[in-house]
Short mmCIF file of C-alpha atoms and ligand atoms in Angstrom, two decimals:
data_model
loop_
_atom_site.label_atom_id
_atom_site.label_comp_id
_atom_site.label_asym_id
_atom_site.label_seq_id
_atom_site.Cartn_x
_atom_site.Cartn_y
_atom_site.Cartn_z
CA UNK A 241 -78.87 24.83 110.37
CA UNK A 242 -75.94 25.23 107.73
CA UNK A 243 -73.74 28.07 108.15
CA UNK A 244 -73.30 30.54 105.81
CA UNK A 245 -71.18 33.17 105.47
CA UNK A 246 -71.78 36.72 106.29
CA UNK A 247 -73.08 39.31 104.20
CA UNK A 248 -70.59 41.71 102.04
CA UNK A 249 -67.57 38.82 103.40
CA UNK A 250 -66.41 36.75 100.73
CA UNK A 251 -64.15 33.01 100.63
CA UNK A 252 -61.33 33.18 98.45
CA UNK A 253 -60.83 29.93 96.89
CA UNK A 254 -57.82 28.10 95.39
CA UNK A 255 -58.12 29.05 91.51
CA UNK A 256 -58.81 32.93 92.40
CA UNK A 257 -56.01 32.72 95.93
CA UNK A 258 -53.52 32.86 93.24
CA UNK A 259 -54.75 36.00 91.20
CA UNK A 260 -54.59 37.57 95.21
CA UNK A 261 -50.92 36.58 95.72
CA UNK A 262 -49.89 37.95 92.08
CA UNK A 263 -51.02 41.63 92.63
CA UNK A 264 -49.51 41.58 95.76
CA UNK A 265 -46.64 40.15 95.10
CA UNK A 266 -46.50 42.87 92.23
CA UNK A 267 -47.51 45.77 94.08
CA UNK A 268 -44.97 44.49 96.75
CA UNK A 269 -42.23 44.32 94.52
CA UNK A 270 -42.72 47.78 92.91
CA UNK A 271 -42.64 49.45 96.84
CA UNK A 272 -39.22 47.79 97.36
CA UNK A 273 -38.27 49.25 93.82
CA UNK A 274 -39.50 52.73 94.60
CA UNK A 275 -37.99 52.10 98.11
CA UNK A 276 -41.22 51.61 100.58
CA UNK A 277 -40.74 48.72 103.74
CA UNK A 278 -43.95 47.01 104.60
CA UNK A 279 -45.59 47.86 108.17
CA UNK A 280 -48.09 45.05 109.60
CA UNK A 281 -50.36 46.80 112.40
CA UNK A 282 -53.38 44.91 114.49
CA UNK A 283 -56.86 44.24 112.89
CA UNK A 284 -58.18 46.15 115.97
CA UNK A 285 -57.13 49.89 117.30
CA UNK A 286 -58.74 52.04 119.84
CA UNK A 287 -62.23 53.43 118.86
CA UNK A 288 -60.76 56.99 119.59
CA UNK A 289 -57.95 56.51 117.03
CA UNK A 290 -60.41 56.39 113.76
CA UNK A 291 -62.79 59.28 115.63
CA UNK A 292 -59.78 61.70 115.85
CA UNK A 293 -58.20 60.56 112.74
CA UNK A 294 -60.63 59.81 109.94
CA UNK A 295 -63.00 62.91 111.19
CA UNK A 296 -66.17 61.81 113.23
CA UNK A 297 -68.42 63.77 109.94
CA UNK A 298 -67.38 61.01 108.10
CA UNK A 299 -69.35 58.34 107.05
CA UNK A 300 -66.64 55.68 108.05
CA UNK A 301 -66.93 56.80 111.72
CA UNK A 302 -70.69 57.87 111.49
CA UNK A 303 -72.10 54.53 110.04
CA UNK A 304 -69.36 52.18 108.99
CA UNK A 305 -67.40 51.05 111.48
CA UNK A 306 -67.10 47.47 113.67
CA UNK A 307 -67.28 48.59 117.45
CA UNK A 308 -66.97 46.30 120.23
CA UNK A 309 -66.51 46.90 123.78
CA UNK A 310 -63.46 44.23 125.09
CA UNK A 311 -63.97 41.99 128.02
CA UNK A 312 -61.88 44.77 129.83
CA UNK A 313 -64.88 47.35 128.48
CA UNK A 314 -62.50 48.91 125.90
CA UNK A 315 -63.95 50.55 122.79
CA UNK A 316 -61.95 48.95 120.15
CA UNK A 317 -62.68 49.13 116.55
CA UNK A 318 -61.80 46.56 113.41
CA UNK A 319 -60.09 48.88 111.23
CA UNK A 320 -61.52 50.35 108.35
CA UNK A 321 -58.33 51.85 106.86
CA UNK A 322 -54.48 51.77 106.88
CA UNK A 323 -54.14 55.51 107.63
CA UNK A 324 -54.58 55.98 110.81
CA UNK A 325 -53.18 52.80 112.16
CA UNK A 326 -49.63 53.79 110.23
CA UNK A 327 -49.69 57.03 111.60
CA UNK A 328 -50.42 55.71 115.32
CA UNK A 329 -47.52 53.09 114.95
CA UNK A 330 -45.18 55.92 113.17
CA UNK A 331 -45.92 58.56 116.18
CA UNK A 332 -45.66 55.42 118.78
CA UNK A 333 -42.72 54.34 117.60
CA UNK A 334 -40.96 57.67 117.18
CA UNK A 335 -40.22 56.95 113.35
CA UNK A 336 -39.60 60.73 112.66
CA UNK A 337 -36.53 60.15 114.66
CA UNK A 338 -35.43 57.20 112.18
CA UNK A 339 -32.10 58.14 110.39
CA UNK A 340 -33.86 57.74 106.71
CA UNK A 341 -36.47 60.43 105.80
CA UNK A 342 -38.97 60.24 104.76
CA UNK A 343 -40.45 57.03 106.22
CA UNK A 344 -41.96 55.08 103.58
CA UNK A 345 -44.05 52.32 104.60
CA UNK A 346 -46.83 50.38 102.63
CA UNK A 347 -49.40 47.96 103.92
CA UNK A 348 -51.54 44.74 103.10
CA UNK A 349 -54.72 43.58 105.16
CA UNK A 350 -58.16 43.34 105.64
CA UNK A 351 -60.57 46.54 106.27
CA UNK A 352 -63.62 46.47 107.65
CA UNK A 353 -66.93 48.59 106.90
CA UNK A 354 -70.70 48.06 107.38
CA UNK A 355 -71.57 49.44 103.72
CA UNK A 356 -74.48 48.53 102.18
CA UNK A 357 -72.79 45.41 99.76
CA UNK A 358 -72.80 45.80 96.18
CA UNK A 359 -70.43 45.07 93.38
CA UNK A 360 -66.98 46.46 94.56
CA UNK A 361 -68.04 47.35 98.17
CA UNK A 362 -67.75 44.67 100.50
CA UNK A 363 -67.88 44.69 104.50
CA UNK A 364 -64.40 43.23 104.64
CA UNK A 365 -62.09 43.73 102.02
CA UNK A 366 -58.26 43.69 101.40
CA UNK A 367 -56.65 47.34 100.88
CA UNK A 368 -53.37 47.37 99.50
CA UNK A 369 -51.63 50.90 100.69
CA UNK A 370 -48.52 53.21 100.71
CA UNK A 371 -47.54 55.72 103.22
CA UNK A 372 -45.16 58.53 102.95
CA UNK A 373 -44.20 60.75 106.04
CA UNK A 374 -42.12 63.23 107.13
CA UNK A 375 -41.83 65.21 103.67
CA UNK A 376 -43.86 68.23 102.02
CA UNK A 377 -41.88 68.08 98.65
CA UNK A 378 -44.35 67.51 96.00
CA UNK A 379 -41.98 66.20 94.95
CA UNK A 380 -43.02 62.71 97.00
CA UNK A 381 -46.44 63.87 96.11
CA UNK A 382 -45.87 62.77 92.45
CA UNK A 383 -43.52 59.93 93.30
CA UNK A 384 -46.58 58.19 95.52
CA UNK A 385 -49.25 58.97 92.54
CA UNK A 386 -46.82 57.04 90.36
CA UNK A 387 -46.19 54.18 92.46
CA UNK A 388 -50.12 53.72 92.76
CA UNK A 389 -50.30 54.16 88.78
CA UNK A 390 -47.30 51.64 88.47
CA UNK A 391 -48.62 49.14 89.94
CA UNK A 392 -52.08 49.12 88.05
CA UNK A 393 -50.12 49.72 84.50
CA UNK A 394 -47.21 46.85 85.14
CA UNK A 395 -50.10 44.46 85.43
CA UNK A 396 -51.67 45.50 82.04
CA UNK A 397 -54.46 47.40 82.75
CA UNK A 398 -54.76 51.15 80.19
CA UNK A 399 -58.09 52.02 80.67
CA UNK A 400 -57.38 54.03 83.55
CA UNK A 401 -58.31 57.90 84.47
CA UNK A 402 -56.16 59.82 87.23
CA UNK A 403 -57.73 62.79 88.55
CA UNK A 404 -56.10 64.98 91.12
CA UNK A 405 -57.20 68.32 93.04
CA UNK A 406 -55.67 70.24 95.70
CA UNK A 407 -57.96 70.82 98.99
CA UNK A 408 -55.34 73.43 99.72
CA UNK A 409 -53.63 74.09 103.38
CA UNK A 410 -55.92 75.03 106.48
CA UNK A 411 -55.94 78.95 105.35
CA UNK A 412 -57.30 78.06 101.75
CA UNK A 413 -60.19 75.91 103.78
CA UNK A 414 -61.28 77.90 105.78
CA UNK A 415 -61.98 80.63 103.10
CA UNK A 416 -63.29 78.30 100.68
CA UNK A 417 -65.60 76.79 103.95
CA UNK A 418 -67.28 79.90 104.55
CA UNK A 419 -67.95 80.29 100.77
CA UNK A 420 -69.73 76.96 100.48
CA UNK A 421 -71.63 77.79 103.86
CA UNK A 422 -72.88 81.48 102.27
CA UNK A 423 -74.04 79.01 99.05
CA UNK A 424 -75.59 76.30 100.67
CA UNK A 425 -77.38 78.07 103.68
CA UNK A 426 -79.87 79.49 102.67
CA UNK A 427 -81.16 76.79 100.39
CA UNK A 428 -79.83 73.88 102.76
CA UNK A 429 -83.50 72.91 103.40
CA UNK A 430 -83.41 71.47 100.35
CA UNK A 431 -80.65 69.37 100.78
CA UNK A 432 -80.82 65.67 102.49
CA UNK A 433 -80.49 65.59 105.97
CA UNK A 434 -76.35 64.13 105.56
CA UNK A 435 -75.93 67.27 103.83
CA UNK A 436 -77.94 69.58 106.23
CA UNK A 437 -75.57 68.37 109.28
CA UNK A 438 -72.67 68.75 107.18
CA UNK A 439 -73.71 72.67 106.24
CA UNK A 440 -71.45 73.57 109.88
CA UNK A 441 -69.26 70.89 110.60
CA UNK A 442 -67.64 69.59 106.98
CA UNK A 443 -69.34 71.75 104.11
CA UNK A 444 -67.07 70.42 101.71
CA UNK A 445 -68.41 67.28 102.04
CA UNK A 446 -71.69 68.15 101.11
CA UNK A 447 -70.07 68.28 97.63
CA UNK A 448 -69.91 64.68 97.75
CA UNK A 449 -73.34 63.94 98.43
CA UNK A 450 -74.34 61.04 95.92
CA UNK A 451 -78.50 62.17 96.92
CA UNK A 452 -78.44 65.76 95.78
CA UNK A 453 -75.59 65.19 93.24
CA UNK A 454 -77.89 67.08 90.57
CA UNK A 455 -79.17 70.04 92.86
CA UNK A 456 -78.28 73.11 90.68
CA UNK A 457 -76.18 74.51 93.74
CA UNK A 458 -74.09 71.41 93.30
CA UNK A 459 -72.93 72.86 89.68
CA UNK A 460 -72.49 76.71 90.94
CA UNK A 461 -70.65 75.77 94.15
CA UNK A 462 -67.46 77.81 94.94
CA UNK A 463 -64.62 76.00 93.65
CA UNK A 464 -61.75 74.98 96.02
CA UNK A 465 -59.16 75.93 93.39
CA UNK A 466 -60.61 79.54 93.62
CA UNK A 467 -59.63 79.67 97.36
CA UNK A 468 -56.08 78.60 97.46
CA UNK A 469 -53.84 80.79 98.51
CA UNK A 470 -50.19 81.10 96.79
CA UNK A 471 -48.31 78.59 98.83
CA UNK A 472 -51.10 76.04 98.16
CA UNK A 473 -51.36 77.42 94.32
CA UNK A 474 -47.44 76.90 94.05
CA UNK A 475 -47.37 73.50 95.84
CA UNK A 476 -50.27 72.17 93.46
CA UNK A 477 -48.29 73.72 90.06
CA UNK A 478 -45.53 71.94 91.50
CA UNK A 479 -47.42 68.34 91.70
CA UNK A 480 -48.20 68.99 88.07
CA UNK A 481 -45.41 69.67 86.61
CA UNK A 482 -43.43 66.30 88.60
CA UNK A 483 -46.58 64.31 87.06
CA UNK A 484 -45.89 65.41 84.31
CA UNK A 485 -42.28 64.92 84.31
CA UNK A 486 -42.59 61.25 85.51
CA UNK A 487 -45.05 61.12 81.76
CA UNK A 488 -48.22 60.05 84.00
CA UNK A 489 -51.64 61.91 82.58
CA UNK A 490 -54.24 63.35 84.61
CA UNK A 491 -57.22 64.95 84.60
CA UNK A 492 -58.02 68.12 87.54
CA UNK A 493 -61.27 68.04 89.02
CA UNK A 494 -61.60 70.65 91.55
CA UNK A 495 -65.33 68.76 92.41
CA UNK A 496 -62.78 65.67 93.62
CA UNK A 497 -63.22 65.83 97.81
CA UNK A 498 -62.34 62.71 99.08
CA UNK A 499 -64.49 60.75 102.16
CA UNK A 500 -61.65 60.83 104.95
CA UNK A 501 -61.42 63.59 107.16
CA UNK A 502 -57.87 63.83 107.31
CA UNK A 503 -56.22 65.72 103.61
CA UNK A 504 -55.24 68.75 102.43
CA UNK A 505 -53.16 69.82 99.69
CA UNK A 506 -53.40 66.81 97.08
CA UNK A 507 -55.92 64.59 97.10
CA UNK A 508 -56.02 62.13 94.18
CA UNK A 509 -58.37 58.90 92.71
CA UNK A 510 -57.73 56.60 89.99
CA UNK A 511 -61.16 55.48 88.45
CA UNK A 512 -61.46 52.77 85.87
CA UNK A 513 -62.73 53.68 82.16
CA UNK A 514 -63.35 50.36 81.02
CA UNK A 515 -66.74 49.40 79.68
CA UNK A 516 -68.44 47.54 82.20
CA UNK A 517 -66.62 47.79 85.05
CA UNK A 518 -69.70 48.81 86.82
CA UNK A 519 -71.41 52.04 89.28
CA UNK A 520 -68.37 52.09 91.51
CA UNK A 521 -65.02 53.28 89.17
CA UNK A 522 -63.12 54.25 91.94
CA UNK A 523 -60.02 51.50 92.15
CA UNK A 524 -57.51 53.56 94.41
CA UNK A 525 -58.03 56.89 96.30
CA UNK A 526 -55.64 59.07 98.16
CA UNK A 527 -53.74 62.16 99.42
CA UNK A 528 -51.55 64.42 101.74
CA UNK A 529 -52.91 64.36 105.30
CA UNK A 530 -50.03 67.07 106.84
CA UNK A 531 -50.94 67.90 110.62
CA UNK A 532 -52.55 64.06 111.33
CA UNK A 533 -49.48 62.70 113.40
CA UNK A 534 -50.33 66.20 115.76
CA UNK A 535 -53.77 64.96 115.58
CA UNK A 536 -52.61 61.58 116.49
CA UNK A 537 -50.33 63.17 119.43
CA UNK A 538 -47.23 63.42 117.94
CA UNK A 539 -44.69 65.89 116.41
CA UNK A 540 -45.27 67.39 113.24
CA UNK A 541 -44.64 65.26 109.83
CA UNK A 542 -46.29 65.94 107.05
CA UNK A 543 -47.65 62.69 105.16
CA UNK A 544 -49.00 61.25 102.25
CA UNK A 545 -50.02 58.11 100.77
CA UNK A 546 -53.01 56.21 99.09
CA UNK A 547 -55.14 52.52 99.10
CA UNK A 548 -56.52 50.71 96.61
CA UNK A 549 -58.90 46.92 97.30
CA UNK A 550 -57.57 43.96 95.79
CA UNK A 551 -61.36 43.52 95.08
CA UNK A 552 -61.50 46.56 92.83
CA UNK A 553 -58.62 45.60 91.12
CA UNK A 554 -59.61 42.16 90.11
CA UNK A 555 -63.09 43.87 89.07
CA UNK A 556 -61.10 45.88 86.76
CA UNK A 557 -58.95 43.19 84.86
CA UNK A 558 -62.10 41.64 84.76
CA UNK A 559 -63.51 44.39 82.79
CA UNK A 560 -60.39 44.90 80.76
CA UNK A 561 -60.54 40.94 79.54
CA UNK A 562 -56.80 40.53 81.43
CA UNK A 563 -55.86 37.24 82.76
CA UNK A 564 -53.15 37.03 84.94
CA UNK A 565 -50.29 34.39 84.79
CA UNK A 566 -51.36 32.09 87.24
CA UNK A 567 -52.10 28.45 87.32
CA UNK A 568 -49.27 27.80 85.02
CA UNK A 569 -49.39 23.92 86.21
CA UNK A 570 -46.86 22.03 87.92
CA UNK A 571 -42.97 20.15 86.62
CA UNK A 572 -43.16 16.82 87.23
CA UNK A 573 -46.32 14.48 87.58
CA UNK A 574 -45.02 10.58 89.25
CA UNK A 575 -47.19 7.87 88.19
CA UNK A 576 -45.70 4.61 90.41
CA UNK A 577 -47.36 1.56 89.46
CA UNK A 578 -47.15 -1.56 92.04
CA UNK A 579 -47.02 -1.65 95.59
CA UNK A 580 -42.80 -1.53 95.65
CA UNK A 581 -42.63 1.55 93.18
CA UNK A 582 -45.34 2.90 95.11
CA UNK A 583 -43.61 3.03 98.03
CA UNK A 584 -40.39 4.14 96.62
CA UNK A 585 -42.15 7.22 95.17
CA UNK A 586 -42.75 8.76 98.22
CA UNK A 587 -38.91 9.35 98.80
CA UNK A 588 -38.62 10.22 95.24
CA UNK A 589 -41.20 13.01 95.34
CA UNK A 590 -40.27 14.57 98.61
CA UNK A 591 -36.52 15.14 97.13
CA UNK A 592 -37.73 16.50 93.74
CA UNK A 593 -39.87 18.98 95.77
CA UNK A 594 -36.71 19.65 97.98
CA UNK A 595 -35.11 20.02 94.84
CA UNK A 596 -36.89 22.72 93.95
CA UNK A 597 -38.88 21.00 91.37
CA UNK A 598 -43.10 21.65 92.09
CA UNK A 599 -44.34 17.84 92.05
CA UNK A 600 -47.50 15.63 92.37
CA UNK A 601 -48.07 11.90 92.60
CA UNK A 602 -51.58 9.71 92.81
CA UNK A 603 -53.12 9.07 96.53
CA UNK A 604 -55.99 7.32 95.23
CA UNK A 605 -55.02 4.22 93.98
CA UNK A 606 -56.47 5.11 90.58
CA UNK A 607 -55.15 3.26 87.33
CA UNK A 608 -52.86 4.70 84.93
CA UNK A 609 -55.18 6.31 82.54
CA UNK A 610 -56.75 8.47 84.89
CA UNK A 611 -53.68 9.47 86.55
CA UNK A 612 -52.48 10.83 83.48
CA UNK A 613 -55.21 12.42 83.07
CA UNK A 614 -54.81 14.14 86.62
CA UNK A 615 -51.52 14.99 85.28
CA UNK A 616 -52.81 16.77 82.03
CA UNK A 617 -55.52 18.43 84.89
CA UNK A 618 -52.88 19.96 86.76
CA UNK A 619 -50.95 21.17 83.17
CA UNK A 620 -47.92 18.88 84.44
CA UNK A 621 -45.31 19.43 82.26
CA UNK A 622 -43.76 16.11 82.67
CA UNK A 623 -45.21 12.68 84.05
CA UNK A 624 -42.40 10.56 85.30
CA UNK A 625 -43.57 7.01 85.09
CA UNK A 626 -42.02 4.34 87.71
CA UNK A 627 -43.15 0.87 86.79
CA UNK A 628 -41.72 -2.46 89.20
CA UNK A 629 -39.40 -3.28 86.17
CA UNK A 630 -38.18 0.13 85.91
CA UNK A 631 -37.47 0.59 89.76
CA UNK A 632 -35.64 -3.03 89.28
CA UNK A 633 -33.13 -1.72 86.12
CA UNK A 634 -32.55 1.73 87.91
CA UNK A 635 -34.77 3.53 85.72
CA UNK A 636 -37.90 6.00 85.26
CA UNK A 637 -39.33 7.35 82.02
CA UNK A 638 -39.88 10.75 81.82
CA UNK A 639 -42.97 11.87 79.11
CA UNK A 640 -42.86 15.57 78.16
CA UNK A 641 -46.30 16.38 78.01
CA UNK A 642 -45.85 19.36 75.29
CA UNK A 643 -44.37 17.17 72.78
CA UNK A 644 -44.83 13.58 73.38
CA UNK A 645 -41.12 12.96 73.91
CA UNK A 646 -40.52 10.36 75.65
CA UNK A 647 -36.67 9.09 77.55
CA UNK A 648 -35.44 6.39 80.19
CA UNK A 649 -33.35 8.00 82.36
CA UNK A 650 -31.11 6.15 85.10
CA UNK A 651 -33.42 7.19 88.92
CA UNK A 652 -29.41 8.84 90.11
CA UNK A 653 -29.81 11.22 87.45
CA UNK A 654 -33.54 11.42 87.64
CA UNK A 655 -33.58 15.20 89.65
CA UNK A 656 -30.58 16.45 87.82
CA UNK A 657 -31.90 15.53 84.18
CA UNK A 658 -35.84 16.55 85.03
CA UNK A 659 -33.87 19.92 86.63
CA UNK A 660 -32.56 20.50 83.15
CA UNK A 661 -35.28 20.11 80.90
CA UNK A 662 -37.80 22.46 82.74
CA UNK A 663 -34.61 25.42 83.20
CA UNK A 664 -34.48 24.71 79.21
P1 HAM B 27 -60.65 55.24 100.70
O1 HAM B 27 -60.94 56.08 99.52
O2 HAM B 27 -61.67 55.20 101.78
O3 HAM B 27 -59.27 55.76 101.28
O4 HAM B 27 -60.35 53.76 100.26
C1 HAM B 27 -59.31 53.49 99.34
C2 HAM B 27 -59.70 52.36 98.43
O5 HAM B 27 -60.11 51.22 99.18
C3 HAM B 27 -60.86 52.63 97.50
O6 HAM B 27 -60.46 53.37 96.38
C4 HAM B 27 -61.26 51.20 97.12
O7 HAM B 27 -60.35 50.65 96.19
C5 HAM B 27 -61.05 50.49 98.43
N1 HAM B 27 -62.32 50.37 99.17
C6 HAM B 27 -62.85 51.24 100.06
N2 HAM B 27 -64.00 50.75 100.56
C7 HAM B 27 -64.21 49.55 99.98
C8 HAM B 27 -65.21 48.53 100.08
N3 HAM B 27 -66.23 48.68 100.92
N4 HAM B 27 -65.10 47.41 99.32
C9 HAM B 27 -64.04 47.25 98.49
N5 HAM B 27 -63.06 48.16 98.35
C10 HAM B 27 -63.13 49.31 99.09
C11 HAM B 27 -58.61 55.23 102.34
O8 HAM B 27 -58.92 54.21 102.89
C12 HAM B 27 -57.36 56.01 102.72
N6 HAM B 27 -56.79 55.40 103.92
C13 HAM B 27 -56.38 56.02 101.58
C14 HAM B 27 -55.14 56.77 101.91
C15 HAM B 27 -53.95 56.26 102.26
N7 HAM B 27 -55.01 58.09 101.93
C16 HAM B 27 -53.79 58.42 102.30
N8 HAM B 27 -53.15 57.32 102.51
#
């Protein structure tokens, strides 16, 4: 039976590896410009982790997540965010006792949820993340909203669309909770049943409810911004008004609740505008989570942060026609021809590639023509030829493959010249 591979999983191959590599190399570089150290925690946590931290309403802990019992009859779980793992490791490893506050920490790895697979929602799929903790300035609030925006505009893309709300601190909720229960209950039997379990536990969520998105009480629902309370007003005005002093545009959507348990005050998404990008325009999501290291058993830091898939992302150059800078070929192609020059080119190319210089040579036997043509395959932009009465004068001749060009050089200067011409 041939093996396949499993459903909502996908292979990255060489030719799309590279596009992988260049966003995160990106997005890496920007958190060491804005100042964020990257944090590697296991594929696996304890099941109890994600129930107490993500919120077990949600539909990550009610139908999405990989549960195994260990050989040791553990409940273990593959992650399905970087959240709750961070927070574990920062309350674990008493990092609110580090001498630089806030801790800012950002993250790269595979999640895991058992969603029903569809363009841009896969069962495993690489987030890309950035934690803050151990500050409530919204100040840090604007600084993480521009990293994530950074990051998507520093690799070209403009059709984007930031929305932010505020979900307000536990006082605002709790009003604004018992408002949505007085709307909903005594209609709720017209609701799906998600939405009629959620009526008690997690009203708000009820407002996110893709079945009954067009119910009329989904259009007259209490707002959220309606409920704050002046703290939460304040802290919100505040987020603004840094947004908009960093020049990033958004948009406020007081309907924006987001699917994790675990925020309050900001909660943010960036969604793609571009034509074609597809049902899902969702590319990043986040928010403030303050009280989830207590939830998490550990002292109080306030925290926020956000995640967006490298899946997403590529969707969305996709749909913006953007094509990354990879591939750009290789320096030096050797062609050796005859057994002797053959055998002196495997020195050769081991110290150009020690040299620094990226380098290819023929392990095929296959006559010149077609090695040249491997060359031009591989967008070489040199083929160094090394013929038996070369390699008996000393010499090699070096073609640039842009112009034609073509010199002898002497083989002691070979590196040094061939060094030259591709820093020129
Ligand atoms: P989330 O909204 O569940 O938030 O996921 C964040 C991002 O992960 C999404 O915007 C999307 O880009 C990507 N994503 C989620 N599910 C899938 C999927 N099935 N296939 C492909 N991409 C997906 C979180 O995970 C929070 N931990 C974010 C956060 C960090 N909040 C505070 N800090």
């Amino acid at each position: 039976m041939a093996m396949n591979i499993p459903r909502g999983t996908q292979d990255i191959l060489p030719g799309e590896s590279e596009k992988w590599q260049y966003i995160e190399g990106k997005a890496r570089e920007l958190c060491s410009r804005f100042q964020y150290q990257e944090i590697r925690t296991p594929i696996f946590e304890h099941t109890e982790l994600f129930l107490r931290g993500v919120g077990d309403t949600t539909d990550i802990v009610q139908k999405e997540m990989y549960t195994f019992e260990d050989r040791g009859g553990r409940s273990l779980t593959l992650r399905p965010e970087g959240t709750a793992p961070t927070v574990r490791s920062f309350v674990e490893n008493k990092m609110h006792g580090n001498a630089n506050q806030p801790v800012k920490l950002y993250y790269t790895g595979p999640m895991f949820r058992y969603e029903r697979p569809q363009a841009g929602r896969f069962r495993q799929f690489v987030q890309f993340g950035v934690e803050a903790l151990g500050s409530s300035d919204p100040a840090i609030d604007a600084e993480v909203i521009a990293l994530a925006m950074s990051i998507y505009t520093e690799l070209g893309l403009k059709k984007l669309k930031l929305v932010i709300n505020s979900l307000g601190d536990k006082e605002s909720r709790n009003s604004h909770r018992e408002a949505l229960i007085a709307h909903f209950k005594p209609r709720i039997g017209e609701f799906c049943s998600d939405c009629q379990n959620r009526l008690e536990k997690n009203p708000m969520r009820i407002l996110d409810c893709k079945k009954d998105r067009e119910h009329e009480l989904m259009q007259t629902a209490p707002s959220i911004l309606d409920f704050l309370n002046e703290d939460s007003k304040k802290y919100f005005e505040k987020v603004q008004q840094y947004l908009a002093d960093v020049s990033i545009d958004f948009t406020v959507d007081p309907n924006l609740v987001r699917g994790l348990d675990y925020y309050n005050h900001t909660a943010f998404e960036i969604m793609s505008d571009a034509e074609g990008f597809g049902a899902i325009t969702t590319l990043c999501g986040g928010g403030r989570y303050n009280g989830l290291t207590e939830e998490i058993g550990g002292p109080e830091a306030p925290g926020i942060g956000f995640a967006f898939s490298i899946e997403r992302f590529l969707s969305a150059l996709e749909a913006e026609g953007i094509k990354l800078p990879v591939n750009e070929g290789i320096d030096c192609y050797l062609v050796a021809l005859g057994e002797e020059a053959k055998d002196y080119s495997v020195g050769l190319l081991h110290k150009l590639r020690m040299a620094g210089i990226s380098a290819e040579r023929d392990y095929l036997d296959r006559k010149i023509k077609t090695q040249f043509k491997a060359a031009d395959r591989m967008n070489a932009k040199y083929v160094a030829v090394l013929g038996e009465d070369e390699l008996k004068a000393g010499k090699i001749n070096v073609k640039s493959m842009e112009t034609g060009d073509q010199t002898e050089v002497s083989l002691d200067s070979f590196i040094d010249q061939l060094k030259e011409l591709i820093g020129g």
